[in-house]
Amino acid sequence: MKVMVFYLMPYADLDPGIKDKYRSAWIVLPNSHFDPEKGHALYNRYLDELELCDELGFDGVCVNEHHQTAYGMMPSPVVTASALSRSIRKGRIAILGSAFCLRENPLTLAEEHAMIDVISGGRLISGFVRGVGSEYFSFGANPVHSLERHQEAHDLVVRAWTEPGPFAFEGKHYHFEYVNLWPRPLQQPHPPIWCPSMGSLETIEWAAHPDRKYVYLQNFSPRLAVARYLNLYREIAQRKFGYEAKSDRIGYGAPVYVADSDEAAVNEARPHIEALFNIFLPKVSEMMFYPPGYMSPESLKSVMQLKRANAGGVKIETLIERGIIFCGSPDTVRSQIAAAQAELGFQEFLCMLQFGTMPAALSVKNIRLFAKEILPHLQALTDRDYRGFELPKHAAE
Amino acid sequence: MAFETQTLDIKGNRLSLKRGGQGEPLLYLHGTEGLSHWPQFLDDLAQKYDVIAPDHPGFGSSPTPEWMDDISDLAYIYLDLMQALNLKRAHVVGHSLGGWIALEAAVRSQERIGDLTLLAPAGIHVKGQQKADIFLIDPDEQARMAYADAALGAAASEQANAEKYQEVAIRERIASARFGWNPRFYNPRLGRWLHRIGVPTLLIWGDTDRIFPPAYGPAFQSLIPGAELVTLKNCGHLPHVEKRAETLAAMQTFMAR
């Protein structure tokens, strides 16, 4: 299994009092709550920690994109990935991902990804995301066209990365007279493309298509939902496309906190993971996360059923019990992740070793202990113990 | 009053409509809430008019043609519909999104339009006059905000909460966003062409409209030549539902002229 570290880079100095004043840390939280001096220290601390992970033998570092929120300070993961492209010497640099379809011109991102790939000597992973629902409020982009634009932007970018230019692109949403990327990416035919998702059926099916077979990554979800969506990828591959999906196409990301004992781990992680779920994550409304047309009516109904069942998971004990986070002593965490691997068969694991308000003293301790006690064990794990999945009686919803 | 459901083919697009009553033709263009909760207001109008109430593409029983992505598409669809039905001097009545569509159609052609009644129409933006973002809030909150009367709002809110993940509610939100997402329910170019409207126009606005603030009434009035404005007291964003009698009274005086 490959193990990468994934940072959201939250504004960890967020005043917890905002919870009583604003409905969400997304979009409606005034940016007067962002102190650039503190931001300076945080960015550099997070970059240092990711560089430490590279030194300690992780298979890569991951950054992602969110807008107008204290939840993550990376409206442009291209900036953080660029900063890392000279200092990360061994591992992969994964942008998970960029929301190409939010842009009026996705080629600007295609150029930037190509630059990072060339500078890093071909170590970039390009995640293609649609952005969470709230980004459609931040950008003004119409969520009704999200899926179409996502797929069209992908086609445009892959052609731009692989076909000799200049050529003209005539799509439904994008029209360009001249496509001729300088530079082209170093990796051939192009950097690996990953599909991080919240479990939209359309994305899973698209990622699993035999023309693509992209890594499907489920982040940050209850185990039940993760199992459902990861298995859905395999099921669609088998039932709809007639091939067996390999375990290296299956990615899973979760917060991890490890300490000397289970009790110490829970106590140390508690305020920070609970802040993540109770202060950084809440939305103004359900609609803010699932704006109209962002998902098909079928996907929305299915997601809302799962969401409702999971409402109220705000205590660390619940998060551990539901398999949303891994937390405990090295023995506990090793066996938790091994059990998840046996159940889900993922061969790409993303651990979030800093979350919410967690200060450097704890995240660095977490990184070092994880690297020493968990990482070698996981890197040796194959999918040999994967139990396989059962095709459900009913077709995928 | 019995309404009959018809499906028309308008240049290859299926449009479902309900038609009932006798008299002069009256085309009703609904708002984002659609027609799944049939407004009694239309039954009342059918006592005296030939009421034609289509489901906009993507609403109710009308599918959305994939190519449709702009309010001007709806304007042309309804110009085509009026032509297909051979309407003459039709009373065109539009609420909210439907009022916007009526205006977009009217600036293009008033050949078949006798007069316009606009109930809290969308379509323009007045600097500094913030509209509610109905996409950011949940449907139950939107339903509550749509009424001035708290009890009516609470009942509507409960109903919206129960229905928000039903197929039709999801589809109608998608259709609303298709045409009204960005900019939110207005066309920056519409204001500059409203001077073209030469038919009698009545604007009706609730004085406690929390979706589109009442300040939009005078703004429209100043852009549409000769437009009259009636402001209803203790009335929210649904004048034809919350103040049905007053709305009908104002309309009938206007349309009888």
mmCIF file of C-alpha atoms in Angstrom, chain B residues 11-251:
data_model
loop_
_atom_site.group_PDB
_atom_site.id
_atom_site.type_symbol
_atom_site.label_atom_id
_atom_site.label_comp_id
_atom_site.label_asym_id
_atom_site.label_seq_id
_atom_site.Cartn_x
_atom_site.Cartn_y
_atom_site.Cartn_z
ATOM 1 C CA LYS B 11 -40.470 23.382 -32.083
ATOM 2 C CA GLY B 12 -39.574 19.892 -30.939
ATOM 3 C CA ASN B 13 -39.858 20.607 -27.214
ATOM 4 C CA ARG B 14 -42.561 19.040 -25.127
ATOM 5 C CA LEU B 15 -44.414 21.576 -23.022
ATOM 6 C CA SER B 16 -47.088 20.519 -20.562
ATOM 7 C CA LEU B 17 -49.829 22.999 -19.706
ATOM 8 C CA LYS B 18 -53.155 23.222 -17.963
ATOM 9 C CA ARG B 19 -55.988 25.105 -19.596
ATOM 10 C CA GLY B 20 -59.371 26.021 -18.145
ATOM 11 C CA GLY B 21 -62.133 28.644 -18.229
ATOM 12 C CA GLN B 22 -63.577 30.758 -20.968
ATOM 13 C CA GLY B 23 -63.044 34.313 -22.019
ATOM 14 C CA GLU B 24 -60.072 36.305 -23.124
ATOM 15 C CA PRO B 25 -56.830 34.320 -23.081
ATOM 16 C CA LEU B 26 -54.670 34.646 -19.966
ATOM 17 C CA LEU B 27 -51.196 33.105 -19.946
ATOM 18 C CA TYR B 28 -49.897 32.454 -16.438
ATOM 19 C CA LEU B 29 -46.139 32.012 -15.989
ATOM 20 C CA HIS B 30 -45.323 30.498 -12.604
ATOM 21 C CA GLY B 31 -42.421 31.234 -10.271
ATOM 22 C CA THR B 32 -39.729 28.883 -8.937
ATOM 23 C CA GLU B 33 -42.276 27.088 -6.746
ATOM 24 C CA GLY B 34 -43.934 25.621 -9.866
ATOM 25 C CA LEU B 35 -47.532 24.504 -10.035
ATOM 26 C CA SER B 36 -47.435 21.296 -8.003
ATOM 27 C CA HIS B 37 -49.416 23.132 -5.345
ATOM 28 C CA TRP B 38 -52.092 24.534 -7.605
ATOM 29 C CA PRO B 39 -52.924 28.124 -6.663
ATOM 30 C CA GLN B 40 -56.614 28.746 -6.152
ATOM 31 C CA PHE B 41 -55.981 32.107 -7.760
ATOM 32 C CA LEU B 42 -55.946 30.368 -11.156
ATOM 33 C CA ASP B 43 -59.342 28.764 -10.505
ATOM 34 C CA ASP B 44 -60.679 32.209 -9.678
ATOM 35 C CA LEU B 45 -59.253 33.700 -12.864
ATOM 36 C CA ALA B 46 -60.764 30.845 -14.901
ATOM 37 C CA GLN B 47 -64.237 32.101 -13.907
ATOM 38 C CA LYS B 48 -63.694 34.901 -16.355
ATOM 39 C CA TYR B 49 -60.709 34.067 -18.559
ATOM 40 C CA ASP B 50 -59.334 31.273 -20.700
ATOM 41 C CA VAL B 51 -56.421 30.480 -18.381
ATOM 42 C CA ILE B 52 -53.354 28.771 -19.838
ATOM 43 C CA ALA B 53 -50.765 27.714 -17.255
ATOM 44 C CA PRO B 54 -47.715 25.908 -18.642
ATOM 45 C CA ASP B 55 -45.050 24.082 -16.635
ATOM 46 C CA HIS B 56 -41.810 25.785 -17.623
ATOM 47 C CA PRO B 57 -39.245 23.430 -19.130
ATOM 48 C CA GLY B 58 -37.831 21.377 -16.241
ATOM 49 C CA PHE B 59 -40.842 22.035 -14.013
ATOM 50 C CA GLY B 60 -43.823 19.785 -13.336
ATOM 51 C CA SER B 61 -44.465 17.587 -16.355
ATOM 52 C CA SER B 62 -42.331 19.498 -18.847
ATOM 53 C CA PRO B 63 -38.903 17.980 -19.550
ATOM 54 C CA THR B 64 -35.843 20.204 -19.965
ATOM 55 C CA PRO B 65 -34.265 20.194 -23.382
ATOM 56 C CA GLU B 66 -30.534 19.857 -22.683
ATOM 57 C CA TRP B 67 -29.664 22.781 -24.911
ATOM 58 C CA MET B 68 -31.648 25.247 -22.837
ATOM 59 C CA ASP B 69 -29.457 27.329 -20.602
ATOM 60 C CA ASP B 70 -30.635 30.891 -20.672
ATOM 61 C CA ILE B 71 -33.690 32.952 -19.818
ATOM 62 C CA SER B 72 -33.901 34.075 -23.449
ATOM 63 C CA ASP B 73 -34.628 30.454 -24.395
ATOM 64 C CA LEU B 74 -37.726 30.576 -22.183
ATOM 65 C CA ALA B 75 -38.771 33.923 -23.655
ATOM 66 C CA TYR B 76 -38.701 32.484 -27.178
ATOM 67 C CA ILE B 77 -40.434 29.272 -26.100
ATOM 68 C CA TYR B 78 -43.386 31.319 -24.823
ATOM 69 C CA LEU B 79 -43.461 33.557 -27.885
ATOM 70 C CA ASP B 80 -43.626 30.346 -29.896
ATOM 71 C CA LEU B 81 -46.343 28.975 -27.600
ATOM 72 C CA MET B 82 -48.502 32.078 -28.025
ATOM 73 C CA GLN B 83 -48.078 31.740 -31.752
ATOM 74 C CA ALA B 84 -48.891 28.012 -31.715
ATOM 75 C CA LEU B 85 -52.076 28.668 -29.727
ATOM 76 C CA ASN B 86 -52.813 31.679 -31.897
ATOM 77 C CA LEU B 87 -53.374 33.861 -28.825
ATOM 78 C CA LYS B 88 -54.392 37.421 -29.513
ATOM 79 C CA ARG B 89 -54.153 40.261 -27.048
ATOM 80 C CA ALA B 90 -53.380 37.796 -24.263
ATOM 81 C CA HIS B 91 -53.266 38.895 -20.655
ATOM 82 C CA VAL B 92 -49.815 37.722 -19.607
ATOM 83 C CA VAL B 93 -49.411 37.229 -15.864
ATOM 84 C CA GLY B 94 -46.073 36.254 -14.365
ATOM 85 C CA HIS B 95 -44.931 35.647 -10.823
ATOM 86 C CA SER B 96 -41.275 36.026 -9.775
ATOM 87 C CA LEU B 97 -39.266 33.908 -12.271
ATOM 88 C CA GLY B 98 -42.398 33.890 -14.465
ATOM 89 C CA GLY B 99 -42.555 37.679 -14.370
ATOM 90 C CA TRP B 100 -38.982 37.800 -15.584
ATOM 91 C CA ILE B 101 -39.834 35.443 -18.462
ATOM 92 C CA ALA B 102 -42.844 37.621 -19.358
ATOM 93 C CA LEU B 103 -40.618 40.709 -19.511
ATOM 94 C CA GLU B 104 -37.953 38.963 -21.587
ATOM 95 C CA ALA B 105 -40.673 37.855 -24.022
ATOM 96 C CA ALA B 106 -42.292 41.299 -24.106
ATOM 97 C CA VAL B 107 -39.104 43.203 -24.961
ATOM 98 C CA ARG B 108 -38.725 40.833 -27.925
ATOM 99 C CA SER B 109 -42.324 40.977 -29.176
ATOM 100 C CA GLN B 110 -45.634 42.272 -27.889
ATOM 101 C CA GLU B 111 -47.488 41.174 -31.004
ATOM 102 C CA ARG B 112 -49.722 38.784 -29.045
ATOM 103 C CA ILE B 113 -49.624 40.460 -25.632
ATOM 104 C CA GLY B 114 -52.551 42.649 -24.547
ATOM 105 C CA ASP B 115 -51.257 43.553 -21.117
ATOM 106 C CA LEU B 116 -48.791 42.435 -18.487
ATOM 107 C CA THR B 117 -49.377 41.723 -14.814
ATOM 108 C CA LEU B 118 -46.178 41.148 -12.891
ATOM 109 C CA LEU B 119 -46.281 39.744 -9.367
ATOM 110 C CA ALA B 120 -42.958 40.477 -7.637
ATOM 111 C CA PRO B 121 -41.036 39.758 -10.841
ATOM 112 C CA ALA B 122 -37.366 38.875 -11.070
ATOM 113 C CA GLY B 123 -35.232 40.133 -13.938
ATOM 114 C CA ILE B 124 -33.338 43.233 -12.859
ATOM 115 C CA HIS B 125 -30.913 44.141 -10.126
ATOM 116 C CA VAL B 126 -31.046 47.308 -8.102
ATOM 117 C CA LYS B 127 -27.691 48.202 -6.593
ATOM 118 C CA GLY B 128 -27.703 47.800 -2.831
ATOM 119 C CA GLN B 129 -31.061 46.001 -2.761
ATOM 120 C CA GLN B 130 -30.117 42.508 -1.703
ATOM 121 C CA LYS B 131 -32.467 39.706 -2.677
ATOM 122 C CA ALA B 132 -32.698 36.525 -0.622
ATOM 123 C CA ASP B 133 -30.404 33.817 -1.980
ATOM 124 C CA ILE B 134 -32.983 31.067 -2.309
ATOM 125 C CA PHE B 135 -30.276 28.601 -3.329
ATOM 126 C CA LEU B 136 -28.187 29.124 -0.210
ATOM 127 C CA ILE B 137 -31.030 28.635 2.249
ATOM 128 C CA ASP B 138 -32.974 25.415 2.623
ATOM 129 C CA PRO B 139 -36.455 25.161 1.062
ATOM 130 C CA ASP B 140 -38.153 25.223 4.449
ATOM 131 C CA GLU B 141 -36.486 28.517 5.302
ATOM 132 C CA GLN B 142 -37.359 29.932 1.910
ATOM 133 C CA ALA B 143 -41.002 28.915 2.349
ATOM 134 C CA ARG B 144 -41.136 30.632 5.726
ATOM 135 C CA MET B 145 -39.614 33.802 4.295
ATOM 136 C CA ALA B 146 -42.087 33.868 1.419
ATOM 137 C CA TYR B 147 -44.971 34.856 3.696
ATOM 138 C CA ALA B 148 -45.577 37.949 5.776
ATOM 139 C CA ASP B 149 -47.937 36.013 8.026
ATOM 140 C CA ALA B 150 -45.951 33.866 10.482
ATOM 141 C CA ALA B 151 -48.560 31.107 10.759
ATOM 142 C CA LEU B 152 -48.845 30.732 6.981
ATOM 143 C CA GLY B 153 -45.058 30.749 6.763
ATOM 144 C CA ALA B 154 -44.730 28.041 9.414
ATOM 145 C CA ALA B 155 -47.217 25.780 7.653
ATOM 146 C CA ALA B 156 -45.545 26.295 4.259
ATOM 147 C CA SER B 157 -42.167 25.668 5.847
ATOM 148 C CA GLU B 158 -43.269 22.355 7.302
ATOM 149 C CA GLN B 159 -44.609 21.256 3.960
ATOM 150 C CA ALA B 160 -41.448 22.335 2.105
ATOM 151 C CA ASN B 161 -39.314 20.442 4.594
ATOM 152 C CA ALA B 162 -41.306 17.274 4.008
ATOM 153 C CA GLU B 163 -41.084 17.615 0.232
ATOM 154 C CA LYS B 164 -37.575 18.974 -0.349
ATOM 155 C CA TYR B 165 -35.998 15.695 -1.447
ATOM 156 C CA GLN B 166 -38.921 14.527 -3.529
ATOM 157 C CA GLU B 167 -38.257 14.190 -7.226
ATOM 158 C CA VAL B 168 -40.346 17.151 -8.341
ATOM 159 C CA ALA B 169 -38.881 19.521 -5.737
ATOM 160 C CA ILE B 170 -35.327 18.554 -6.692
ATOM 161 C CA ARG B 171 -36.073 18.901 -10.410
ATOM 162 C CA GLU B 172 -37.685 22.293 -9.980
ATOM 163 C CA ARG B 173 -34.714 23.590 -7.988
ATOM 164 C CA ILE B 174 -32.456 22.398 -10.793
ATOM 165 C CA ALA B 175 -34.645 24.109 -13.402
ATOM 166 C CA SER B 176 -34.664 27.311 -11.333
ATOM 167 C CA ALA B 177 -30.878 27.254 -11.101
ATOM 168 C CA ARG B 178 -30.512 26.537 -14.805
ATOM 169 C CA PHE B 179 -32.038 29.917 -15.573
ATOM 170 C CA GLY B 180 -31.440 31.897 -12.409
ATOM 171 C CA TRP B 181 -28.105 30.891 -10.882
ATOM 172 C CA ASN B 182 -25.757 33.522 -12.215
ATOM 173 C CA PRO B 183 -26.438 36.340 -11.978
ATOM 174 C CA ARG B 184 -29.072 35.470 -9.388
ATOM 175 C CA PHE B 185 -32.419 35.855 -11.112
ATOM 176 C CA TYR B 186 -31.588 38.817 -13.272
ATOM 177 C CA ASN B 187 -30.286 39.712 -16.672
ATOM 178 C CA PRO B 188 -27.908 42.676 -16.573
ATOM 179 C CA ARG B 189 -29.046 43.605 -20.098
ATOM 180 C CA LEU B 190 -32.813 43.536 -19.479
ATOM 181 C CA GLY B 191 -33.127 46.968 -17.889
ATOM 182 C CA ARG B 192 -31.789 48.739 -20.953
ATOM 183 C CA TRP B 193 -34.594 47.300 -23.139
ATOM 184 C CA LEU B 194 -37.622 47.627 -20.846
ATOM 185 C CA HIS B 195 -38.460 50.941 -22.519
ATOM 186 C CA ARG B 196 -39.664 48.844 -25.451
ATOM 187 C CA ILE B 197 -42.695 47.680 -23.477
ATOM 188 C CA GLY B 198 -45.682 49.482 -24.911
ATOM 189 C CA VAL B 199 -48.561 47.444 -23.442
ATOM 190 C CA PRO B 200 -50.302 48.376 -20.169
ATOM 191 C CA THR B 201 -48.316 46.937 -17.274
ATOM 192 C CA LEU B 202 -49.363 46.340 -13.669
ATOM 193 C CA LEU B 203 -46.827 45.569 -10.957
ATOM 194 C CA ILE B 204 -47.989 44.043 -7.672
ATOM 195 C CA TRP B 205 -45.635 43.818 -4.727
ATOM 196 C CA GLY B 206 -46.006 42.743 -1.106
ATOM 197 C CA ASP B 207 -44.774 45.352 1.347
ATOM 198 C CA THR B 208 -43.034 42.643 3.387
ATOM 199 C CA ASP B 209 -41.536 40.654 0.519
ATOM 200 C CA ARG B 210 -38.359 39.203 2.020
ATOM 201 C CA ILE B 211 -37.333 37.381 -1.162
ATOM 202 C CA PHE B 212 -37.355 40.358 -3.550
ATOM 203 C CA PRO B 213 -37.482 43.571 -1.504
ATOM 204 C CA PRO B 214 -40.381 45.965 -2.276
ATOM 205 C CA ALA B 215 -37.846 48.553 -3.487
ATOM 206 C CA TYR B 216 -37.788 46.613 -6.753
ATOM 207 C CA GLY B 217 -41.367 47.759 -7.466
ATOM 208 C CA PRO B 218 -40.527 51.457 -8.041
ATOM 209 C CA ALA B 219 -37.360 50.429 -9.890
ATOM 210 C CA PHE B 220 -39.370 48.421 -12.424
ATOM 211 C CA GLN B 221 -41.962 51.180 -12.573
ATOM 212 C CA SER B 222 -39.330 53.705 -13.579
ATOM 213 C CA LEU B 223 -38.073 51.440 -16.381
ATOM 214 C CA ILE B 224 -41.415 50.338 -17.901
ATOM 215 C CA PRO B 225 -43.285 53.204 -19.565
ATOM 216 C CA GLY B 226 -46.609 53.919 -17.868
ATOM 217 C CA ALA B 227 -46.426 50.959 -15.471
ATOM 218 C CA GLU B 228 -48.723 51.039 -12.446
ATOM 219 C CA LEU B 229 -47.581 49.746 -9.078
ATOM 220 C CA VAL B 230 -49.867 48.333 -6.398
ATOM 221 C CA THR B 231 -48.267 47.596 -3.041
ATOM 222 C CA LEU B 232 -50.139 45.169 -0.792
ATOM 223 C CA LYS B 233 -49.943 45.530 2.977
ATOM 224 C CA ASN B 234 -48.795 42.623 5.155
ATOM 225 C CA CYS B 235 -47.977 40.603 2.109
ATOM 226 C CA GLY B 236 -44.845 38.579 1.270
ATOM 227 C CA HIS B 237 -43.470 37.201 -1.987
ATOM 228 C CA LEU B 238 -46.659 35.374 -3.015
ATOM 229 C CA PRO B 239 -49.324 38.088 -3.413
ATOM 230 C CA HIS B 240 -51.610 35.763 -5.382
ATOM 231 C CA VAL B 241 -51.549 33.256 -2.513
ATOM 232 C CA GLU B 242 -51.228 35.347 0.617
ATOM 233 C CA LYS B 243 -53.488 38.249 -0.543
ATOM 234 C CA ARG B 244 -55.504 36.513 -3.215
ATOM 235 C CA ALA B 245 -58.609 38.721 -3.052
ATOM 236 C CA GLU B 246 -56.686 41.996 -3.189
ATOM 237 C CA THR B 247 -54.466 40.701 -5.981
ATOM 238 C CA LEU B 248 -57.475 39.575 -8.028
ATOM 239 C CA ALA B 249 -59.280 42.860 -7.405
ATOM 240 C CA ALA B 250 -56.301 44.905 -8.585
ATOM 241 C CA MET B 251 -55.832 42.686 -11.630
#
